[in-house]
Amino acid sequence: MDYEKQLEAVINYIKSGEKLKEDFTIGMEMEHFIVDKDTLKTVSYFGDNGVGATLRELHNHGCAAYKEGDYILGLENDDLAVSTEPGSQFEVALSSKWNIDDLKDIYIKNMRKLVEIFDKKNQAMVTLGYHPVTKIDEIKILPKKRYDFMYKYFNERGDMAHNMMKGTCSLQCSIDYSSEKDFVRKYKIANCLSPVFYTLFDNAYIFEGEPSKSRNMREIIWENTDTDRSGMYKFSFDDDLSYKKYAEHILNTPLIFSIDENHEPYYVGKTTFKEVFEDVKDTGLIFHALSIVFPDVRAKRYIEIRMMDEIKYPLNFSAVALIKGLFYDEVNLDKLSELFKNMTYENCMKAKLDAREKGLDATFMNVNMLEFCKMLVDMAKNGLPANEIGYLIPLEEMLEKGMNPRDQFEKIYKEKGLREAVVANELKLEDLDV
C-alpha cells in the first residue's frame, strides 16, 4: 500500500472528528476494582460470583452484549457502555454530553443499579488508582484474545506493563475539536498539563500490597510500559504539530495484533501498522491502530485526557468540570497557550519527576504545584456556566487542605488502617443520593 495514501486515510479519520462548537460534548470513562467486602481481594472475572456472572445478569436485564466465544466481555445501552479491563477491572463509559448535569443524571441512575447488584454479592466498586490488596501475580487475565496478545507482547517491553494491565484503574475524559488548529492547541495544552493532572488526581498510595514511597504511580507505570506507545509523545510539543505528525507516528508504531476479515484479532507483534494496512477504507483497523497506543493524551475522533487515577464521586465530576472549564473556553485556551508557549518535552518530564517525589509540593512552571492547581480551578470557574461551577467545590475543598486523593487515603490509612482507607473509597448507595 502506498504510504501517502495510508497517511491520508489516518489524517482523514482524525479530521472526521471535527465538530461545530455548538455540537461539542464531554465524555468520561471510569474503571473500578470489584472487591470482596470481607477480604478486599479482587473479584475475578471467573466463577459463579465473578464479574462475568455480573455481566450475564446485566445482559439478562436488557443490555446488549459483546461476546468472545461464550464469554460476555462488554455491555451497552442508550446511556453507557460497560467493558472489562485485563485484570477484570469494571469500566463504565457514559454517553458524552454537553451539560454536566446530564452526565451526572446518567451516572447516578446507572451506578445505583450497579452498586445494588454488587452489594447483593457482598462486593464493592472501589475507586482507587491501584489495587490496594491483591497483587498482579494473583490476578488471572481476562479471557480476551487481544489481552493475551498484549500480555505476550509487553513481556518484552517495559517492566511495569503488566502492572498497568492488571493493577490500575483510571478516570478518562474526552473532548472535541472544531478544526486542526483547535486540535493542535488542545492537544498541546493537555500534554503540558500532564504533570498537573497526574499529581492533582493521584489516588494510589498502596502499590503491590505496600505503601509506595513514590507518588504518581500511574505516571511511573506508564513511563515504564512501552516507549513506543505510552507516556508523552515528544512531537506533542513541536511547533509544527499536526494531524499528519500524529498519523505518521501511528503508522510507524508496532501494532501488536491486527483484525482479520471476520473481525477476529491475530498476533503481529512488532509489525507496524503501515505494514498491514492494505485497505484505506478499513476505518475499523484505523480505529484499532489509534486505540492500541496509550499516550497521556490520545487522538481518535476526539481527544482523550488519560492521566487521572480513578477517584470517587463527586470528585470525579470536579475533574470533568475542570477539563470543560479549561478546554471549552476560548479565553482560557488563549491564556494556557500563552503560558505554555515555551514548554518543552524535557521541561515537562522534569516536572513529572519532581512530582513523583513531592506531589503537590513540586514545582511547575516555576511556581508551587498546589498553587498552580488552585489557579487552574479559578480559571475553570470563569470558563463554566454558572450552574456548573458548583461541581468544582469538592476539588476546591481538597486543595484548601493542601491534599490530593492519595494524601486523603494515606491520612485514613495511618489513623485507622487499610480497611477503613479502602472502605472510604468504596462507592456506596448513600454516596449517590441526590
Coordinates of C-alpha atoms in Angstrom, one line a residue:
M1 CA 0.0 0.0 0.0
D2 CA 1.2 3.5 -0.9
Y3 CA 2.4 5.2 2.3
E4 CA 0.9 8.6 1.3
K5 CA -2.5 7.0 0.8
Q6 CA -2.2 5.4 4.2
L7 CA -1.2 8.7 5.8
E8 CA -4.1 10.5 4.1
A9 CA -6.5 7.8 5.4
V10 CA -5.4 8.2 9.0
I11 CA -5.4 12.0 8.7
N12 CA -8.9 12.0 7.3
Y13 CA -10.1 9.7 10.1
I14 CA -8.8 12.1 12.8
K15 CA -10.2 15.1 10.8
S16 CA -13.6 13.5 10.6
G17 CA -13.9 14.1 14.3
E18 CA -14.1 17.9 13.8
K19 CA -17.4 19.3 15.1
L20 CA -19.2 22.6 15.2
K21 CA -18.6 24.2 18.6
E22 CA -22.3 24.1 19.3
D23 CA -22.1 20.3 19.0
F24 CA -19.2 19.8 21.4
T25 CA -19.7 17.3 24.3
I26 CA -17.5 15.9 27.0
G27 CA -17.2 12.2 27.9
M28 CA -16.0 10.3 30.8
E29 CA -14.8 6.7 31.4
M30 CA -14.3 5.2 34.9
E31 CA -12.6 2.0 35.8
H32 CA -13.4 0.3 39.1
F33 CA -11.9 -2.6 41.1
I34 CA -14.5 -5.1 42.1
V35 CA -13.5 -6.5 45.5
D36 CA -14.9 -8.9 48.1
K37 CA -16.1 -6.7 51.0
D38 CA -14.7 -9.2 53.6
T39 CA -11.3 -9.8 52.2
L40 CA -10.9 -6.7 50.0
K41 CA -9.3 -9.1 47.4
T42 CA -10.2 -8.6 43.8
V43 CA -13.1 -10.4 42.4
S44 CA -12.1 -12.5 39.3
Y45 CA -14.0 -12.5 36.1
F46 CA -14.4 -16.2 36.5
G47 CA -16.7 -18.2 38.8
D48 CA -20.4 -18.2 39.9
N49 CA -19.9 -14.9 41.7
G50 CA -17.4 -13.4 39.4
V51 CA -17.5 -10.3 37.2
G52 CA -18.5 -12.4 34.2
A53 CA -21.6 -13.6 36.1
T54 CA -22.5 -10.0 36.9
L55 CA -22.2 -9.1 33.2
R56 CA -24.6 -12.0 32.4
E57 CA -27.0 -10.7 34.9
L58 CA -26.9 -7.2 33.4
H59 CA -27.4 -8.8 29.9
N60 CA -30.5 -10.5 31.2
H61 CA -31.8 -7.2 32.3
G62 CA -31.7 -5.9 28.7
C63 CA -28.2 -4.6 28.0
A64 CA -26.8 -5.6 24.6
A65 CA -23.7 -7.8 25.0
Y66 CA -20.3 -8.1 23.4
K67 CA -19.0 -11.6 23.4
E68 CA -15.9 -13.6 22.6
G69 CA -17.0 -17.2 22.5
D70 CA -19.2 -17.9 25.5
Y71 CA -17.8 -15.0 27.5
I72 CA -19.6 -11.7 27.8
L73 CA -16.9 -9.0 27.9
G74 CA -18.9 -5.9 27.4
L75 CA -22.4 -4.4 27.5
E76 CA -24.2 -1.3 26.4
N77 CA -27.5 0.6 26.5
D78 CA -28.5 4.0 25.3
D79 CA -26.8 5.7 28.2
L80 CA -23.5 3.9 28.7
A81 CA -21.1 1.1 27.8
V82 CA -19.6 -1.4 30.2
S83 CA -16.4 -3.2 29.5
T84 CA -13.8 -5.2 31.3
E85 CA -10.1 -4.5 31.5
P86 CA -7.4 -7.2 31.5
G87 CA -7.5 -7.7 35.3
S88 CA -11.3 -7.7 35.4
Q89 CA -11.5 -4.0 36.2
F90 CA -15.0 -2.8 35.6
E91 CA -15.2 0.1 33.2
V92 CA -18.2 2.3 32.8
A93 CA -18.2 4.8 29.9
L94 CA -21.0 7.4 29.8
S95 CA -22.6 8.7 26.7
S96 CA -20.9 12.1 26.1
K97 CA -23.0 15.2 26.8
W98 CA -22.6 19.0 26.7
N99 CA -24.3 19.6 30.1
I100 CA -22.6 18.1 33.1
D101 CA -26.0 17.8 34.8
D102 CA -27.0 15.3 32.0
L103 CA -23.8 13.3 32.6
K104 CA -24.4 13.2 36.3
D105 CA -28.0 12.0 35.8
I106 CA -26.8 9.1 33.7
Y107 CA -24.1 8.4 36.2
I108 CA -26.4 8.4 39.2
K109 CA -29.1 6.3 37.6
N110 CA -26.8 3.6 36.3
M111 CA -24.3 3.5 39.1
R112 CA -27.1 3.0 41.7
K113 CA -28.2 -0.1 39.8
L114 CA -24.6 -1.4 39.6
V115 CA -23.9 -0.8 43.3
E116 CA -27.1 -2.6 44.2
I117 CA -26.1 -5.7 42.2
F118 CA -22.6 -5.8 43.6
D119 CA -24.0 -5.2 47.2
K120 CA -26.1 -8.4 46.9
K121 CA -22.9 -10.3 46.1
N122 CA -21.1 -8.8 49.1
Q123 CA -18.9 -7.0 46.6
A124 CA -17.8 -3.3 46.3
M125 CA -16.8 -1.0 43.5
V126 CA -13.6 0.6 44.7
T127 CA -12.4 3.9 43.3
L128 CA -8.6 3.8 43.6
G129 CA -5.8 4.1 41.1
Y130 CA -4.0 0.9 42.1
H131 CA -5.3 -2.3 43.7
P132 CA -5.0 -1.9 47.5
V133 CA -4.7 -5.6 48.4
T134 CA -4.4 -8.0 45.5
K135 CA -1.0 -8.3 43.7
I136 CA -0.9 -8.6 40.0
D137 CA 0.6 -12.1 40.1
E138 CA -2.6 -13.2 41.8
I139 CA -4.9 -11.8 39.1
K140 CA -5.9 -14.1 36.2
I141 CA -6.1 -12.2 32.9
L142 CA -9.4 -11.8 31.2
P143 CA -10.4 -14.4 28.5
K144 CA -9.9 -11.9 25.6
K145 CA -7.6 -12.7 22.7
R146 CA -6.4 -9.1 22.4
Y147 CA -5.4 -9.1 26.1
D148 CA -3.5 -12.3 25.6
F149 CA -1.6 -10.8 22.7
M150 CA -0.9 -7.6 24.7
Y151 CA 0.3 -9.6 27.6
K152 CA 2.7 -11.6 25.4
Y153 CA 4.0 -8.5 23.6
F154 CA 4.6 -6.5 26.8
N155 CA 6.7 -9.3 28.2
E156 CA 9.5 -7.9 26.1
R157 CA 8.8 -4.2 26.7
G158 CA 8.5 -2.1 29.8
D159 CA 8.9 -3.8 33.2
M160 CA 5.7 -2.4 34.5
A161 CA 3.4 -3.2 31.6
H162 CA 1.6 -6.0 33.5
N163 CA 1.1 -3.7 36.4
M164 CA -0.7 -1.3 34.0
M165 CA -2.9 -4.1 32.6
K166 CA -4.0 -5.8 35.8
G167 CA -3.3 -3.4 38.6
T168 CA -4.6 0.1 37.6
C169 CA -7.8 2.0 37.3
S170 CA -8.3 5.4 35.8
L171 CA -10.7 8.2 35.0
Q172 CA -10.5 9.4 31.5
C173 CA -12.2 12.4 29.8
S174 CA -12.8 13.1 26.1
I175 CA -13.1 16.5 24.4
D176 CA -13.9 17.7 20.9
Y177 CA -12.2 20.0 18.5
S178 CA -13.5 22.1 15.7
S179 CA -10.5 22.2 13.3
E180 CA -6.9 21.1 13.0
K181 CA -5.8 24.4 14.7
D182 CA -8.2 23.7 17.6
F183 CA -7.0 20.1 17.8
V184 CA -3.3 21.2 17.9
R185 CA -4.0 23.8 20.6
K186 CA -6.0 21.5 22.9
Y187 CA -3.6 18.6 22.3
K188 CA -0.6 20.6 23.2
I189 CA -2.2 22.2 26.3
A190 CA -3.3 18.8 27.5
N191 CA 0.2 17.4 27.2
C192 CA 1.6 20.4 29.0
L193 CA -0.8 19.8 31.9
S194 CA 0.2 16.1 32.1
P195 CA 2.3 16.5 35.3
V196 CA -0.6 18.5 36.9
F197 CA -3.3 16.0 36.1
Y198 CA -1.2 13.1 37.3
T199 CA -0.5 14.9 40.6
L200 CA -3.9 16.5 41.2
F201 CA -5.7 13.2 40.8
D202 CA -3.1 10.8 42.2
N203 CA -5.0 8.2 44.1
A204 CA -2.6 5.3 44.5
Y205 CA -0.9 5.1 47.9
I206 CA -0.7 1.3 48.0
F207 CA 1.4 -0.5 45.4
E208 CA 1.7 -4.3 45.3
G209 CA 0.5 -4.5 48.9
E210 CA 2.8 -1.9 50.4
P211 CA 2.7 1.9 50.9
S212 CA 4.6 3.5 48.0
K213 CA 7.4 5.9 48.6
S214 CA 6.9 7.4 45.2
R215 CA 3.9 9.4 44.2
N216 CA 2.0 9.4 40.9
M217 CA 2.3 5.7 40.4
R218 CA 0.1 5.8 37.3
E219 CA 2.7 8.1 35.6
I220 CA 5.6 5.9 36.7
I221 CA 3.8 2.8 35.4
W222 CA 3.0 4.3 32.0
E223 CA 6.5 5.6 31.6
N224 CA 7.7 2.0 32.1
T225 CA 5.1 0.3 29.9
D226 CA 6.2 0.7 26.3
T227 CA 8.2 3.7 25.0
D228 CA 6.5 3.3 21.5
R229 CA 3.1 3.9 22.8
S230 CA 2.9 5.3 26.3
G231 CA 3.8 8.4 28.2
M232 CA 4.2 11.7 26.4
Y233 CA 5.0 11.8 22.7
K234 CA 7.9 14.2 22.1
F235 CA 6.3 15.6 19.0
S236 CA 3.4 16.8 21.1
F237 CA 5.5 19.9 21.9
D238 CA 6.6 20.7 18.3
D239 CA 5.7 24.0 16.7
D240 CA 4.6 22.1 13.6
L241 CA 2.3 19.6 15.4
S242 CA -0.5 18.5 13.1
Y243 CA -2.8 15.7 12.2
K244 CA -0.1 14.5 9.9
K245 CA 2.5 14.2 12.7
Y246 CA 0.2 12.2 14.8
A247 CA -0.8 10.0 11.9
E248 CA 2.8 9.3 11.0
H249 CA 3.5 8.1 14.5
I250 CA 0.6 5.8 14.4
L251 CA 1.6 4.3 11.1
N252 CA 5.1 3.6 12.4
T253 CA 4.1 2.1 15.7
P254 CA 4.1 -1.7 16.2
L255 CA 0.5 -2.9 16.0
I256 CA 0.7 -5.9 18.4
F257 CA -2.3 -7.5 16.8
S258 CA -4.4 -6.9 13.7
I259 CA -8.0 -7.7 12.8
D260 CA -8.9 -10.2 10.0
E261 CA -11.9 -10.1 7.6
N262 CA -14.0 -12.0 10.2
H263 CA -13.2 -9.3 12.8
E264 CA -11.0 -11.7 14.7
P265 CA -7.7 -10.5 16.2
Y266 CA -4.4 -12.2 15.3
Y267 CA -0.9 -11.5 16.6
V268 CA 1.5 -9.4 14.6
G269 CA 4.0 -8.4 17.3
K270 CA 6.4 -5.7 16.2
T271 CA 4.9 -5.4 12.7
T272 CA 4.0 -1.7 12.3
F273 CA 0.6 -0.5 11.2
K274 CA 1.8 0.6 7.8
E275 CA 3.0 -2.9 7.1
V276 CA -0.5 -4.4 7.5
F277 CA -2.7 -1.5 6.4
E278 CA -3.9 -2.6 3.0
D279 CA -7.4 -1.2 2.7
V280 CA -7.6 2.6 3.3
K281 CA -11.4 2.3 3.7
D282 CA -11.0 0.0 6.7
T283 CA -11.9 2.5 9.4
G284 CA -12.2 -0.3 11.9
L285 CA -8.5 -1.1 11.5
I286 CA -7.6 2.7 11.7
F287 CA -9.6 2.9 15.0
H288 CA -7.7 -0.1 16.3
A289 CA -4.4 1.4 15.4
L290 CA -5.4 4.6 17.2
S291 CA -6.6 2.7 20.2
I292 CA -3.6 0.3 20.7
V293 CA -1.4 3.3 21.7
F294 CA -1.7 4.7 25.2
P295 CA -0.1 8.1 25.5
D296 CA -1.1 10.6 28.2
V297 CA -3.2 12.3 25.5
R298 CA -4.7 10.2 22.8
A299 CA -6.3 11.2 19.5
K300 CA -9.2 9.3 17.8
R301 CA -12.2 11.3 16.5
Y302 CA -11.8 13.2 19.8
I303 CA -9.0 13.9 22.3
E304 CA -8.7 11.7 25.3
I305 CA -7.1 13.0 28.5
R306 CA -5.8 9.9 30.3
M307 CA -3.7 10.9 33.2
M308 CA -6.1 10.7 36.1
D309 CA -6.4 7.9 38.6
E310 CA -10.0 6.7 39.3
I311 CA -11.5 8.9 42.0
K312 CA -14.7 8.8 44.0
Y313 CA -18.0 10.6 43.2
P314 CA -18.4 13.6 43.4
L315 CA -14.7 14.4 42.9
N316 CA -14.8 12.7 39.6
F317 CA -17.2 15.3 38.3
S318 CA -14.9 18.0 39.6
A319 CA -12.3 16.6 37.2
V320 CA -14.9 16.8 34.3
A321 CA -15.8 20.3 35.3
L322 CA -12.2 21.3 35.4
I323 CA -11.5 20.0 32.0
K324 CA -14.6 21.5 30.5
G325 CA -13.9 24.9 32.0
L326 CA -10.3 24.9 30.7
F327 CA -10.7 23.4 27.3
Y328 CA -14.1 24.7 26.2
D329 CA -13.5 28.4 27.0
E330 CA -11.6 30.5 24.4
V331 CA -10.2 32.9 27.0
N332 CA -8.7 30.0 29.0
L333 CA -7.4 28.3 25.9
D334 CA -5.7 31.6 24.9
K335 CA -4.2 32.0 28.4
L336 CA -2.9 28.5 28.6
S337 CA -1.5 28.7 25.0
E338 CA 0.5 31.8 26.0
L339 CA 1.5 30.3 29.3
F340 CA 2.9 27.1 27.7
K341 CA 4.3 28.7 24.5
N342 CA 7.9 27.8 25.5
M343 CA 7.1 24.4 27.2
T344 CA 9.3 21.6 26.0
Y345 CA 9.2 17.8 26.4
E346 CA 12.3 18.0 28.6
N347 CA 10.8 20.6 31.0
C348 CA 7.5 18.7 31.2
M349 CA 9.4 15.5 32.1
K350 CA 11.4 17.3 34.7
A351 CA 8.2 18.4 36.3
K352 CA 6.9 14.9 36.2
L353 CA 10.0 13.6 38.0
D354 CA 9.7 16.3 40.6
A355 CA 6.1 15.5 41.3
R356 CA 6.9 11.8 41.8
E357 CA 8.9 12.8 44.8
K358 CA 7.0 15.9 46.1
G359 CA 3.4 15.6 44.9
L360 CA 1.6 18.9 45.3
D361 CA 4.8 20.4 46.8
A362 CA 6.6 20.0 43.5
T363 CA 7.4 22.9 41.2
F364 CA 5.6 23.5 38.0
M365 CA 6.1 26.5 35.7
N366 CA 8.4 28.0 38.4
V367 CA 5.6 28.0 40.9
N368 CA 4.3 25.6 43.6
M369 CA 2.2 22.8 42.1
L370 CA -0.6 23.3 44.6
E371 CA -0.9 27.0 43.8
F372 CA -0.8 26.2 40.1
C373 CA -3.7 23.8 40.6
K374 CA -5.7 26.4 42.5
M375 CA -5.1 28.8 39.7
L376 CA -6.5 26.3 37.2
V377 CA -9.6 25.8 39.3
D378 CA -10.1 29.6 39.3
M379 CA -9.7 29.7 35.5
A380 CA -12.2 26.8 35.1
K381 CA -14.8 28.7 37.3
N382 CA -14.6 31.6 34.8
G383 CA -15.0 29.2 31.9
L384 CA -18.1 27.3 33.1
P385 CA -21.7 28.3 33.0
A386 CA -23.0 29.5 36.4
N387 CA -25.0 26.3 37.1
E388 CA -21.8 24.1 36.7
I389 CA -19.4 25.9 38.9
G390 CA -20.6 24.0 41.9
Y391 CA -19.1 20.8 40.5
L392 CA -15.7 22.2 41.4
I393 CA -16.4 22.5 45.1
P394 CA -15.1 19.1 46.1
L395 CA -11.8 19.8 44.3
E396 CA -11.6 23.3 45.9
E397 CA -12.2 21.9 49.3
M398 CA -9.5 19.2 48.8
L399 CA -6.9 21.8 47.6
E400 CA -7.7 24.1 50.5
K401 CA -6.4 21.3 52.7
G402 CA -3.3 21.0 50.6
M403 CA -4.2 17.4 49.7
N404 CA -4.9 15.2 46.7
P405 CA -6.8 11.8 46.9
R406 CA -3.6 9.9 47.7
D407 CA -3.0 12.2 50.6
Q408 CA -6.5 11.6 51.9
F409 CA -6.1 7.8 51.6
E410 CA -2.7 8.0 53.4
K411 CA -4.3 10.0 56.3
I412 CA -7.0 7.4 56.9
Y413 CA -4.6 4.6 56.4
K414 CA -2.2 5.9 59.1
E415 CA -5.1 6.8 61.5
K416 CA -7.4 3.8 61.1
G417 CA -5.7 1.2 58.9
L418 CA -6.0 -0.2 55.4
R419 CA -9.6 -1.5 55.7
E420 CA -11.0 1.9 56.6
A421 CA -9.0 3.6 53.9
V422 CA -10.3 1.2 51.2
V423 CA -13.9 1.4 52.6
A424 CA -13.7 5.2 52.3
N425 CA -13.1 4.7 48.6
E426 CA -15.9 2.2 48.0
L427 CA -18.8 3.5 46.0
K428 CA -21.9 3.3 48.2
L429 CA -25.6 3.9 47.6
E430 CA -25.6 6.8 50.1
D431 CA -22.9 8.4 48.0
L432 CA -25.3 8.5 45.1
D433 CA -28.3 10.1 46.9
V434 CA -29.2 13.4 45.2

